[in-house]
Every structure is written in structure tokens, then in C-alpha cells.
Amino acid sequence: MTLTETILARASGRTSVSAGDNIWVNADVLMTHDVCGPGTIGVFKREFGKAAKVWDRNKVVIIPDHYIFTADSKSNRNVDILREFVREQGLPYFYDVIDDPNGAWKFDASKGLLKRQYGSNYAGVCHTALPQKGHTRPGEILFGTDSHTCMAGAFNQFATGIGNTDAGFVLGTGKLLIKVPET
């Protein structure tokens, strides 16, 4: 088997898989951010219930990194939705851009107009934050709600981008039906 097939076999509980097989795999990490996170959370709550809990709170990583330095209230609302969900679920891997858990961010003019101002937990762009924070591990499955998630394959894991519907399902079950890719 190829490296990808070996990883997918482990995640599916099978001894072997082949290109073209449709298999259920267990996710090791699900990452979402401020662009797709609110939609993913919406699907999760609609399909599993407003009081539902994620399948494993230690395997969910949420990283605001797209709409974080903006004055646009709709963009800021996306990050607020993430904060609310993190509080509801008790998720430990939330790399917020600010330190205030209530979402209050104030620009400090004394630091200078061109200085980025962010909190101590801010981890940067999700694709660099994942390995820097220890969420990319060889032999594991990483699903992320971003098309660039596959770059984590450089860490010898199966990493791929998925949409909000699939991610909402992973939040609730920890599983996803995928087709074993060709080499």
C-alpha cells in the first residue's frame, strides 16, 4: 500500500484499502476557521441539536485567521460565533486573536497605526499554526474547512479540505466517508 492507503487503512480499522474504495475514516483532527466555522457550526447544531456536544473536544481546532483585523461588523460576527461555540463546547484548542473572552478588542493608538495588535493566544494563519501548535502528526487524518489544508500532508499525514456539511458531520460523529484516492 502507499503511505496514503496505509494511513487511511488505520483510520478505517481495516488491514488494507485500495484506490477507489469508499471507506469511513475516523478523524484525528478537525480544523475550522472564521470563514467556514459559522457555517460548520450551523450544520452541526441543525443536524445534531442545539445542545449536542462535539465527538471529541480535544480533536477540534478553531483558528480565526481571515477576518481578524477588520472593522466590518459582519466579519467580526463570524469570530464571535466561534467564541460562543468554544465556550459552549469547552474546546481547549481555540487560538483567538484577542485575550478578552468576551470579544472586546480595542485599538491602542499609542502602539502605532501600523503595528498589528493581537492577544497572547493568537497563532497566525491556520496552516502554519496547526504544525506549530502540535496538531499535525504523522499517520493521522486531518480534515479542515479550507482548500489549503492538504499542505499538512508534508507532515506525513492525510490532510484534505472539506466543506461545511462534511465538517458539521465530523463535529458530531468524528467520522467521514471518503474515497481512497489514486496515486
mmCIF file with all atom_site columns, C-alpha atoms in Angstrom:
data_model
loop_
_atom_site.group_PDB
_atom_site.id
_atom_site.type_symbol
_atom_site.label_atom_id
_atom_site.label_alt_id
_atom_site.label_comp_id
_atom_site.label_asym_id
_atom_site.label_entity_id
_atom_site.label_seq_id
_atom_site.pdbx_PDB_ins_code
_atom_site.Cartn_x
_atom_site.Cartn_y
_atom_site.Cartn_z
_atom_site.occupancy
_atom_site.B_iso_or_equiv
_atom_site.pdbx_formal_charge
_atom_site.auth_seq_id
_atom_site.auth_comp_id
_atom_site.auth_asym_id
_atom_site.auth_atom_id
_atom_site.pdbx_PDB_model_num
ATOM 1   C CA . MET A 1 1   ? 0.000   0.000  0.000  1.00 0.00 ? 1   MET A CA 1
ATOM 2   C CA . THR A 1 2   ? 1.019   3.608  -0.469 1.00 0.00 ? 2   THR A CA 1
ATOM 3   C CA . LEU A 1 3   ? 1.561   5.891  2.522  1.00 0.00 ? 3   LEU A CA 1
ATOM 4   C CA . THR A 1 4   ? -1.888  7.410  1.970  1.00 0.00 ? 4   THR A CA 1
ATOM 5   C CA . GLU A 1 5   ? -3.515  3.977  1.799  1.00 0.00 ? 5   GLU A CA 1
ATOM 6   C CA . THR A 1 6   ? -1.695  2.899  4.967  1.00 0.00 ? 6   THR A CA 1
ATOM 7   C CA . ILE A 1 7   ? -2.933  5.970  6.848  1.00 0.00 ? 7   ILE A CA 1
ATOM 8   C CA . LEU A 1 8   ? -6.490  5.521  5.572  1.00 0.00 ? 8   LEU A CA 1
ATOM 9   C CA . ALA A 1 9   ? -6.479  1.808  6.420  1.00 0.00 ? 9   ALA A CA 1
ATOM 10  C CA . ARG A 1 10  ? -5.515  2.611  10.018 1.00 0.00 ? 10  ARG A CA 1
ATOM 11  C CA . ALA A 1 11  ? -8.183  5.299  10.271 1.00 0.00 ? 11  ALA A CA 1
ATOM 12  C CA . SER A 1 12  ? -10.844 2.967  8.895  1.00 0.00 ? 12  SER A CA 1
ATOM 13  C CA . GLY A 1 13  ? -9.902  -0.004 11.073 1.00 0.00 ? 13  GLY A CA 1
ATOM 14  C CA . ARG A 1 14  ? -9.044  -2.143 8.039  1.00 0.00 ? 14  ARG A CA 1
ATOM 15  C CA . THR A 1 15  ? -5.878  -4.062 7.317  1.00 0.00 ? 15  THR A CA 1
ATOM 16  C CA . SER A 1 16  ? -5.744  -2.706 3.766  1.00 0.00 ? 16  SER A CA 1
ATOM 17  C CA . VAL A 1 17  ? -7.519  -0.368 1.358  1.00 0.00 ? 17  VAL A CA 1
ATOM 18  C CA . SER A 1 18  ? -7.135  0.294  -2.363 1.00 0.00 ? 18  SER A CA 1
ATOM 19  C CA . ALA A 1 19  ? -7.611  3.271  -4.632 1.00 0.00 ? 19  ALA A CA 1
ATOM 20  C CA . GLY A 1 20  ? -11.301 3.735  -5.366 1.00 0.00 ? 20  GLY A CA 1
ATOM 21  C CA . ASP A 1 21  ? -12.563 2.144  -2.125 1.00 0.00 ? 21  ASP A CA 1
ATOM 22  C CA . ASN A 1 22  ? -15.255 4.104  -0.289 1.00 0.00 ? 22  ASN A CA 1
ATOM 23  C CA . ILE A 1 23  ? -14.446 3.922  3.413  1.00 0.00 ? 23  ILE A CA 1
ATOM 24  C CA . TRP A 1 24  ? -15.473 5.505  6.693  1.00 0.00 ? 24  TRP A CA 1
ATOM 25  C CA . VAL A 1 25  ? -12.477 7.018  8.468  1.00 0.00 ? 25  VAL A CA 1
ATOM 26  C CA . ASN A 1 26  ? -12.063 8.357  11.982 1.00 0.00 ? 26  ASN A CA 1
ATOM 27  C CA . ALA A 1 27  ? -10.795 11.936 12.081 1.00 0.00 ? 27  ALA A CA 1
ATOM 28  C CA . ASP A 1 28  ? -7.805  12.691 14.271 1.00 0.00 ? 28  ASP A CA 1
ATOM 29  C CA . VAL A 1 29  ? -8.204  16.471 13.923 1.00 0.00 ? 29  VAL A CA 1
ATOM 30  C CA . LEU A 1 30  ? -10.896 18.762 12.553 1.00 0.00 ? 30  LEU A CA 1
ATOM 31  C CA . MET A 1 31  ? -9.814  22.355 11.931 1.00 0.00 ? 31  MET A CA 1
ATOM 32  C CA . THR A 1 32  ? -12.088 25.223 11.038 1.00 0.00 ? 32  THR A CA 1
ATOM 33  C CA . HIS A 1 33  ? -11.646 28.979 10.930 1.00 0.00 ? 33  HIS A CA 1
ATOM 34  C CA . ASP A 1 34  ? -13.651 32.186 10.831 1.00 0.00 ? 34  ASP A CA 1
ATOM 35  C CA . VAL A 1 35  ? -14.695 31.856 7.183  1.00 0.00 ? 35  VAL A CA 1
ATOM 36  C CA . CYS A 1 36  ? -16.288 28.393 7.334  1.00 0.00 ? 36  CYS A CA 1
ATOM 37  C CA . GLY A 1 37  ? -16.615 27.878 11.079 1.00 0.00 ? 37  GLY A CA 1
ATOM 38  C CA . PRO A 1 38  ? -20.006 29.584 11.470 1.00 0.00 ? 38  PRO A CA 1
ATOM 39  C CA . GLY A 1 39  ? -21.490 27.511 8.630  1.00 0.00 ? 39  GLY A CA 1
ATOM 40  C CA . THR A 1 40  ? -19.983 24.318 10.018 1.00 0.00 ? 40  THR A CA 1
ATOM 41  C CA . ILE A 1 41  ? -21.362 25.117 13.469 1.00 0.00 ? 41  ILE A CA 1
ATOM 42  C CA . GLY A 1 42  ? -24.766 25.836 11.920 1.00 0.00 ? 42  GLY A CA 1
ATOM 43  C CA . VAL A 1 43  ? -24.847 22.441 10.190 1.00 0.00 ? 43  VAL A CA 1
ATOM 44  C CA . PHE A 1 44  ? -23.715 20.711 13.396 1.00 0.00 ? 44  PHE A CA 1
ATOM 45  C CA . LYS A 1 45  ? -26.458 22.341 15.508 1.00 0.00 ? 45  LYS A CA 1
ATOM 46  C CA . ARG A 1 46  ? -29.156 21.781 12.881 1.00 0.00 ? 46  ARG A CA 1
ATOM 47  C CA . GLU A 1 47  ? -28.331 18.094 12.395 1.00 0.00 ? 47  GLU A CA 1
ATOM 48  C CA . PHE A 1 48  ? -27.311 17.075 15.922 1.00 0.00 ? 48  PHE A CA 1
ATOM 49  C CA . GLY A 1 49  ? -29.315 19.517 18.053 1.00 0.00 ? 49  GLY A CA 1
ATOM 50  C CA . LYS A 1 50  ? -28.571 22.823 19.739 1.00 0.00 ? 50  LYS A CA 1
ATOM 51  C CA . ALA A 1 51  ? -27.424 21.061 22.932 1.00 0.00 ? 51  ALA A CA 1
ATOM 52  C CA . ALA A 1 52  ? -25.270 18.449 21.143 1.00 0.00 ? 52  ALA A CA 1
ATOM 53  C CA . LYS A 1 53  ? -21.625 18.069 22.092 1.00 0.00 ? 53  LYS A CA 1
ATOM 54  C CA . VAL A 1 54  ? -18.779 17.550 19.618 1.00 0.00 ? 54  VAL A CA 1
ATOM 55  C CA . TRP A 1 55  ? -17.471 13.988 19.297 1.00 0.00 ? 55  TRP A CA 1
ATOM 56  C CA . ASP A 1 56  ? -14.141 14.774 20.973 1.00 0.00 ? 56  ASP A CA 1
ATOM 57  C CA . ARG A 1 57  ? -13.394 18.283 22.200 1.00 0.00 ? 57  ARG A CA 1
ATOM 58  C CA . ASN A 1 58  ? -9.646  17.573 22.179 1.00 0.00 ? 58  ASN A CA 1
ATOM 59  C CA . LYS A 1 59  ? -9.668  16.907 18.428 1.00 0.00 ? 59  LYS A CA 1
ATOM 60  C CA . VAL A 1 60  ? -11.317 20.148 17.321 1.00 0.00 ? 60  VAL A CA 1
ATOM 61  C CA . VAL A 1 61  ? -9.063  23.099 16.475 1.00 0.00 ? 61  VAL A CA 1
ATOM 62  C CA . ILE A 1 62  ? -10.532 26.541 15.774 1.00 0.00 ? 62  ILE A CA 1
ATOM 63  C CA . ILE A 1 63  ? -8.307  29.284 14.413 1.00 0.00 ? 63  ILE A CA 1
ATOM 64  C CA . PRO A 1 64  ? -9.645  32.720 13.442 1.00 0.00 ? 64  PRO A CA 1
ATOM 65  C CA . ASP A 1 65  ? -7.271  33.955 10.764 1.00 0.00 ? 65  ASP A CA 1
ATOM 66  C CA . HIS A 1 66  ? -9.141  35.534 7.849  1.00 0.00 ? 66  HIS A CA 1
ATOM 67  C CA . TYR A 1 67  ? -11.455 38.258 9.223  1.00 0.00 ? 67  TYR A CA 1
ATOM 68  C CA . ILE A 1 68  ? -9.494  39.228 12.288 1.00 0.00 ? 68  ILE A CA 1
ATOM 69  C CA . PHE A 1 69  ? -8.110  42.701 11.612 1.00 0.00 ? 69  PHE A CA 1
ATOM 70  C CA . THR A 1 70  ? -11.205 44.411 10.285 1.00 0.00 ? 70  THR A CA 1
ATOM 71  C CA . ALA A 1 71  ? -13.745 46.923 11.477 1.00 0.00 ? 71  ALA A CA 1
ATOM 72  C CA . ASP A 1 72  ? -16.510 45.204 9.486  1.00 0.00 ? 72  ASP A CA 1
ATOM 73  C CA . SER A 1 73  ? -19.200 44.108 11.953 1.00 0.00 ? 73  SER A CA 1
ATOM 74  C CA . LYS A 1 74  ? -20.368 41.141 9.842  1.00 0.00 ? 74  LYS A CA 1
ATOM 75  C CA . SER A 1 75  ? -16.837 39.785 9.622  1.00 0.00 ? 75  SER A CA 1
ATOM 76  C CA . ASN A 1 76  ? -16.369 40.298 13.356 1.00 0.00 ? 76  ASN A CA 1
ATOM 77  C CA . ARG A 1 77  ? -19.617 38.417 13.950 1.00 0.00 ? 77  ARG A CA 1
ATOM 78  C CA . ASN A 1 78  ? -18.033 35.313 12.407 1.00 0.00 ? 78  ASN A CA 1
ATOM 79  C CA . VAL A 1 79  ? -15.334 35.339 15.084 1.00 0.00 ? 79  VAL A CA 1
ATOM 80  C CA . ASP A 1 80  ? -17.963 35.996 17.780 1.00 0.00 ? 80  ASP A CA 1
ATOM 81  C CA . ILE A 1 81  ? -19.832 32.860 16.647 1.00 0.00 ? 81  ILE A CA 1
ATOM 82  C CA . LEU A 1 82  ? -16.622 30.864 17.056 1.00 0.00 ? 82  LEU A CA 1
ATOM 83  C CA . ARG A 1 83  ? -16.076 32.281 20.567 1.00 0.00 ? 83  ARG A CA 1
ATOM 84  C CA . GLU A 1 84  ? -19.631 31.384 21.602 1.00 0.00 ? 84  GLU A CA 1
ATOM 85  C CA . PHE A 1 85  ? -19.252 27.831 20.283 1.00 0.00 ? 85  PHE A CA 1
ATOM 86  C CA . VAL A 1 86  ? -15.886 27.360 22.001 1.00 0.00 ? 86  VAL A CA 1
ATOM 87  C CA . ARG A 1 87  ? -17.452 28.438 25.318 1.00 0.00 ? 87  ARG A CA 1
ATOM 88  C CA . GLU A 1 88  ? -20.497 26.184 24.841 1.00 0.00 ? 88  GLU A CA 1
ATOM 89  C CA . GLN A 1 89  ? -18.348 23.161 23.988 1.00 0.00 ? 89  GLN A CA 1
ATOM 90  C CA . GLY A 1 90  ? -15.404 23.813 26.316 1.00 0.00 ? 90  GLY A CA 1
ATOM 91  C CA . LEU A 1 91  ? -12.937 23.480 23.445 1.00 0.00 ? 91  LEU A CA 1
ATOM 92  C CA . PRO A 1 92  ? -9.301  23.804 24.545 1.00 0.00 ? 92  PRO A CA 1
ATOM 93  C CA . TYR A 1 93  ? -7.781  24.482 21.101 1.00 0.00 ? 93  TYR A CA 1
ATOM 94  C CA . PHE A 1 94  ? -9.072  27.927 20.186 1.00 0.00 ? 94  PHE A CA 1
ATOM 95  C CA . TYR A 1 95  ? -6.401  30.367 19.104 1.00 0.00 ? 95  TYR A CA 1
ATOM 96  C CA . ASP A 1 96  ? -8.251  33.657 19.472 1.00 0.00 ? 96  ASP A CA 1
ATOM 97  C CA . VAL A 1 97  ? -6.854  36.873 18.117 1.00 0.00 ? 97  VAL A CA 1
ATOM 98  C CA . ILE A 1 98  ? -7.570  38.727 21.361 1.00 0.00 ? 98  ILE A CA 1
ATOM 99  C CA . ASP A 1 99  ? -7.240  37.934 25.056 1.00 0.00 ? 99  ASP A CA 1
ATOM 100 C CA . ASP A 1 100 ? -10.699 39.112 26.167 1.00 0.00 ? 100 ASP A CA 1
ATOM 101 C CA . PRO A 1 101 ? -13.020 36.052 26.141 1.00 0.00 ? 101 PRO A CA 1
ATOM 102 C CA . ASN A 1 102 ? -15.985 38.366 25.581 1.00 0.00 ? 102 ASN A CA 1
ATOM 103 C CA . GLY A 1 103 ? -14.592 39.539 22.280 1.00 0.00 ? 103 GLY A CA 1
ATOM 104 C CA . ALA A 1 104 ? -13.834 43.128 23.231 1.00 0.00 ? 104 ALA A CA 1
ATOM 105 C CA . TRP A 1 105 ? -10.917 44.449 21.209 1.00 0.00 ? 105 TRP A CA 1
ATOM 106 C CA . LYS A 1 106 ? -9.630  47.961 21.481 1.00 0.00 ? 106 LYS A CA 1
ATOM 107 C CA . PHE A 1 107 ? -7.109  49.593 19.193 1.00 0.00 ? 107 PHE A CA 1
ATOM 108 C CA . ASP A 1 108 ? -4.257  51.107 21.186 1.00 0.00 ? 108 ASP A CA 1
ATOM 109 C CA . ALA A 1 109 ? -3.074  54.142 19.217 1.00 0.00 ? 109 ALA A CA 1
ATOM 110 C CA . SER A 1 110 ? -0.033  54.511 21.449 1.00 0.00 ? 110 SER A CA 1
ATOM 111 C CA . LYS A 1 111 ? 1.405   51.353 19.859 1.00 0.00 ? 111 LYS A CA 1
ATOM 112 C CA . GLY A 1 112 ? 1.336   52.985 16.441 1.00 0.00 ? 112 GLY A CA 1
ATOM 113 C CA . LEU A 1 113 ? -1.004  52.833 13.482 1.00 0.00 ? 113 LEU A CA 1
ATOM 114 C CA . LEU A 1 114 ? 0.970   50.232 11.543 1.00 0.00 ? 114 LEU A CA 1
ATOM 115 C CA . LYS A 1 115 ? 1.530   47.797 14.428 1.00 0.00 ? 115 LYS A CA 1
ATOM 116 C CA . ARG A 1 116 ? -0.641  44.675 14.430 1.00 0.00 ? 116 ARG A CA 1
ATOM 117 C CA . GLN A 1 117 ? -2.259  44.261 17.805 1.00 0.00 ? 117 GLN A CA 1
ATOM 118 C CA . TYR A 1 118 ? -3.301  40.802 18.892 1.00 0.00 ? 118 TYR A CA 1
ATOM 119 C CA . GLY A 1 119 ? -3.583  38.685 22.012 1.00 0.00 ? 119 GLY A CA 1
ATOM 120 C CA . SER A 1 120 ? -1.248  36.153 23.568 1.00 0.00 ? 120 SER A CA 1
ATOM 121 C CA . ASN A 1 121 ? -3.163  33.122 22.196 1.00 0.00 ? 121 ASN A CA 1
ATOM 122 C CA . TYR A 1 122 ? -3.197  34.271 18.575 1.00 0.00 ? 122 TYR A CA 1
ATOM 123 C CA . ALA A 1 123 ? -1.452  31.633 16.454 1.00 0.00 ? 123 ALA A CA 1
ATOM 124 C CA . GLY A 1 124 ? -1.448  33.207 12.990 1.00 0.00 ? 124 GLY A CA 1
ATOM 125 C CA . VAL A 1 125 ? -2.575  31.605 9.746  1.00 0.00 ? 125 VAL A CA 1
ATOM 126 C CA . CYS A 1 126 ? -4.239  28.237 10.376 1.00 0.00 ? 126 CYS A CA 1
ATOM 127 C CA . HIS A 1 127 ? -1.929  26.277 8.067  1.00 0.00 ? 127 HIS A CA 1
ATOM 128 C CA . THR A 1 128 ? 1.200   27.378 9.903  1.00 0.00 ? 128 THR A CA 1
ATOM 129 C CA . ALA A 1 129 ? -0.477  27.336 13.323 1.00 0.00 ? 129 ALA A CA 1
ATOM 130 C CA . LEU A 1 130 ? -1.507  23.669 13.034 1.00 0.00 ? 130 LEU A CA 1
ATOM 131 C CA . PRO A 1 131 ? 2.064   22.313 12.971 1.00 0.00 ? 131 PRO A CA 1
ATOM 132 C CA . GLN A 1 132 ? 3.437   24.985 15.298 1.00 0.00 ? 132 GLN A CA 1
ATOM 133 C CA . LYS A 1 133 ? 0.857   24.067 17.939 1.00 0.00 ? 133 LYS A CA 1
ATOM 134 C CA . GLY A 1 134 ? 1.330   20.306 17.532 1.00 0.00 ? 134 GLY A CA 1
ATOM 135 C CA . HIS A 1 135 ? -1.851  19.425 15.628 1.00 0.00 ? 135 HIS A CA 1
ATOM 136 C CA . THR A 1 136 ? -0.136  17.809 12.628 1.00 0.00 ? 136 THR A CA 1
ATOM 137 C CA . ARG A 1 137 ? 1.194   14.344 13.382 1.00 0.00 ? 137 ARG A CA 1
ATOM 138 C CA . PRO A 1 138 ? 2.471   11.619 11.030 1.00 0.00 ? 138 PRO A CA 1
ATOM 139 C CA . GLY A 1 139 ? -0.010  8.883  10.199 1.00 0.00 ? 139 GLY A CA 1
ATOM 140 C CA . GLU A 1 140 ? -3.084  10.848 11.247 1.00 0.00 ? 140 GLU A CA 1
ATOM 141 C CA . ILE A 1 141 ? -6.141  12.214 9.453  1.00 0.00 ? 141 ILE A CA 1
ATOM 142 C CA . LEU A 1 142 ? -6.650  15.988 9.361  1.00 0.00 ? 142 LEU A CA 1
ATOM 143 C CA . PHE A 1 143 ? -9.822  17.484 7.918  1.00 0.00 ? 143 PHE A CA 1
ATOM 144 C CA . GLY A 1 144 ? -10.016 21.242 7.554  1.00 0.00 ? 144 GLY A CA 1
ATOM 145 C CA . THR A 1 145 ? -12.576 23.655 6.170  1.00 0.00 ? 145 THR A CA 1
ATOM 146 C CA . ASP A 1 146 ? -10.042 25.259 3.870  1.00 0.00 ? 146 ASP A CA 1
ATOM 147 C CA . SER A 1 147 ? -8.772  24.190 0.461  1.00 0.00 ? 147 SER A CA 1
ATOM 148 C CA . HIS A 1 148 ? -5.162  24.633 1.573  1.00 0.00 ? 148 HIS A CA 1
ATOM 149 C CA . THR A 1 149 ? -5.483  22.026 4.338  1.00 0.00 ? 149 THR A CA 1
ATOM 150 C CA . CYS A 1 150 ? -3.734  19.494 2.095  1.00 0.00 ? 150 CYS A CA 1
ATOM 151 C CA . MET A 1 151 ? -0.415  21.273 2.662  1.00 0.00 ? 151 MET A CA 1
ATOM 152 C CA . ALA A 1 152 ? -0.276  19.460 6.021  1.00 0.00 ? 152 ALA A CA 1
ATOM 153 C CA . GLY A 1 153 ? 0.446   16.314 4.016  1.00 0.00 ? 153 GLY A CA 1
ATOM 154 C CA . ALA A 1 154 ? 4.053   17.492 4.225  1.00 0.00 ? 154 ALA A CA 1
ATOM 155 C CA . PHE A 1 155 ? 3.934   16.141 7.792  1.00 0.00 ? 155 PHE A CA 1
ATOM 156 C CA . ASN A 1 156 ? 3.179   12.605 6.524  1.00 0.00 ? 156 ASN A CA 1
ATOM 157 C CA . GLN A 1 157 ? -0.489  12.708 7.361  1.00 0.00 ? 157 GLN A CA 1
ATOM 158 C CA . PHE A 1 158 ? -3.613  12.517 5.231  1.00 0.00 ? 158 PHE A CA 1
ATOM 159 C CA . ALA A 1 159 ? -4.882  16.090 5.148  1.00 0.00 ? 159 ALA A CA 1
ATOM 160 C CA . THR A 1 160 ? -7.667  17.419 2.970  1.00 0.00 ? 160 THR A CA 1
ATOM 161 C CA . GLY A 1 161 ? -10.105 20.274 2.763  1.00 0.00 ? 161 GLY A CA 1
ATOM 162 C CA . ILE A 1 162 ? -13.809 19.600 3.271  1.00 0.00 ? 162 ILE A CA 1
ATOM 163 C CA . GLY A 1 163 ? -16.961 21.707 3.149  1.00 0.00 ? 163 GLY A CA 1
ATOM 164 C CA . ASN A 1 164 ? -19.242 22.903 5.922  1.00 0.00 ? 164 ASN A CA 1
ATOM 165 C CA . THR A 1 165 ? -21.680 19.989 5.618  1.00 0.00 ? 165 THR A CA 1
ATOM 166 C CA . ASP A 1 166 ? -18.969 17.351 5.923  1.00 0.00 ? 166 ASP A CA 1
ATOM 167 C CA . ALA A 1 167 ? -17.266 19.282 8.728  1.00 0.00 ? 167 ALA A CA 1
ATOM 168 C CA . GLY A 1 168 ? -20.560 19.586 10.631 1.00 0.00 ? 168 GLY A CA 1
ATOM 169 C CA . PHE A 1 169 ? -20.952 15.818 10.352 1.00 0.00 ? 169 PHE A CA 1
ATOM 170 C CA . VAL A 1 170 ? -17.376 15.264 11.576 1.00 0.00 ? 170 VAL A CA 1
ATOM 171 C CA . LEU A 1 171 ? -18.059 17.561 14.565 1.00 0.00 ? 171 LEU A CA 1
ATOM 172 C CA . GLY A 1 172 ? -20.937 15.293 15.548 1.00 0.00 ? 172 GLY A CA 1
ATOM 173 C CA . THR A 1 173 ? -19.501 11.861 14.770 1.00 0.00 ? 173 THR A CA 1
ATOM 174 C CA . GLY A 1 174 ? -15.750 12.096 14.268 1.00 0.00 ? 174 GLY A CA 1
ATOM 175 C CA . LYS A 1 175 ? -16.170 10.135 11.036 1.00 0.00 ? 175 LYS A CA 1
ATOM 176 C CA . LEU A 1 176 ? -16.336 10.857 7.325  1.00 0.00 ? 176 LEU A CA 1
ATOM 177 C CA . LEU A 1 177 ? -16.988 8.719  4.252  1.00 0.00 ? 177 LEU A CA 1
ATOM 178 C CA . ILE A 1 178 ? -14.198 9.226  1.726  1.00 0.00 ? 178 ILE A CA 1
ATOM 179 C CA . LYS A 1 179 ? -12.919 7.596  -1.452 1.00 0.00 ? 179 LYS A CA 1
ATOM 180 C CA . VAL A 1 180 ? -9.347  6.314  -1.317 1.00 0.00 ? 180 VAL A CA 1
ATOM 181 C CA . PRO A 1 181 ? -7.524  8.455  -3.887 1.00 0.00 ? 181 PRO A CA 1
ATOM 182 C CA . GLU A 1 182 ? -5.384  7.173  -6.718 1.00 0.00 ? 182 GLU A CA 1
ATOM 183 C CA . THR A 1 183 ? -1.653  7.751  -6.534 1.00 0.00 ? 183 THR A CA 1
#
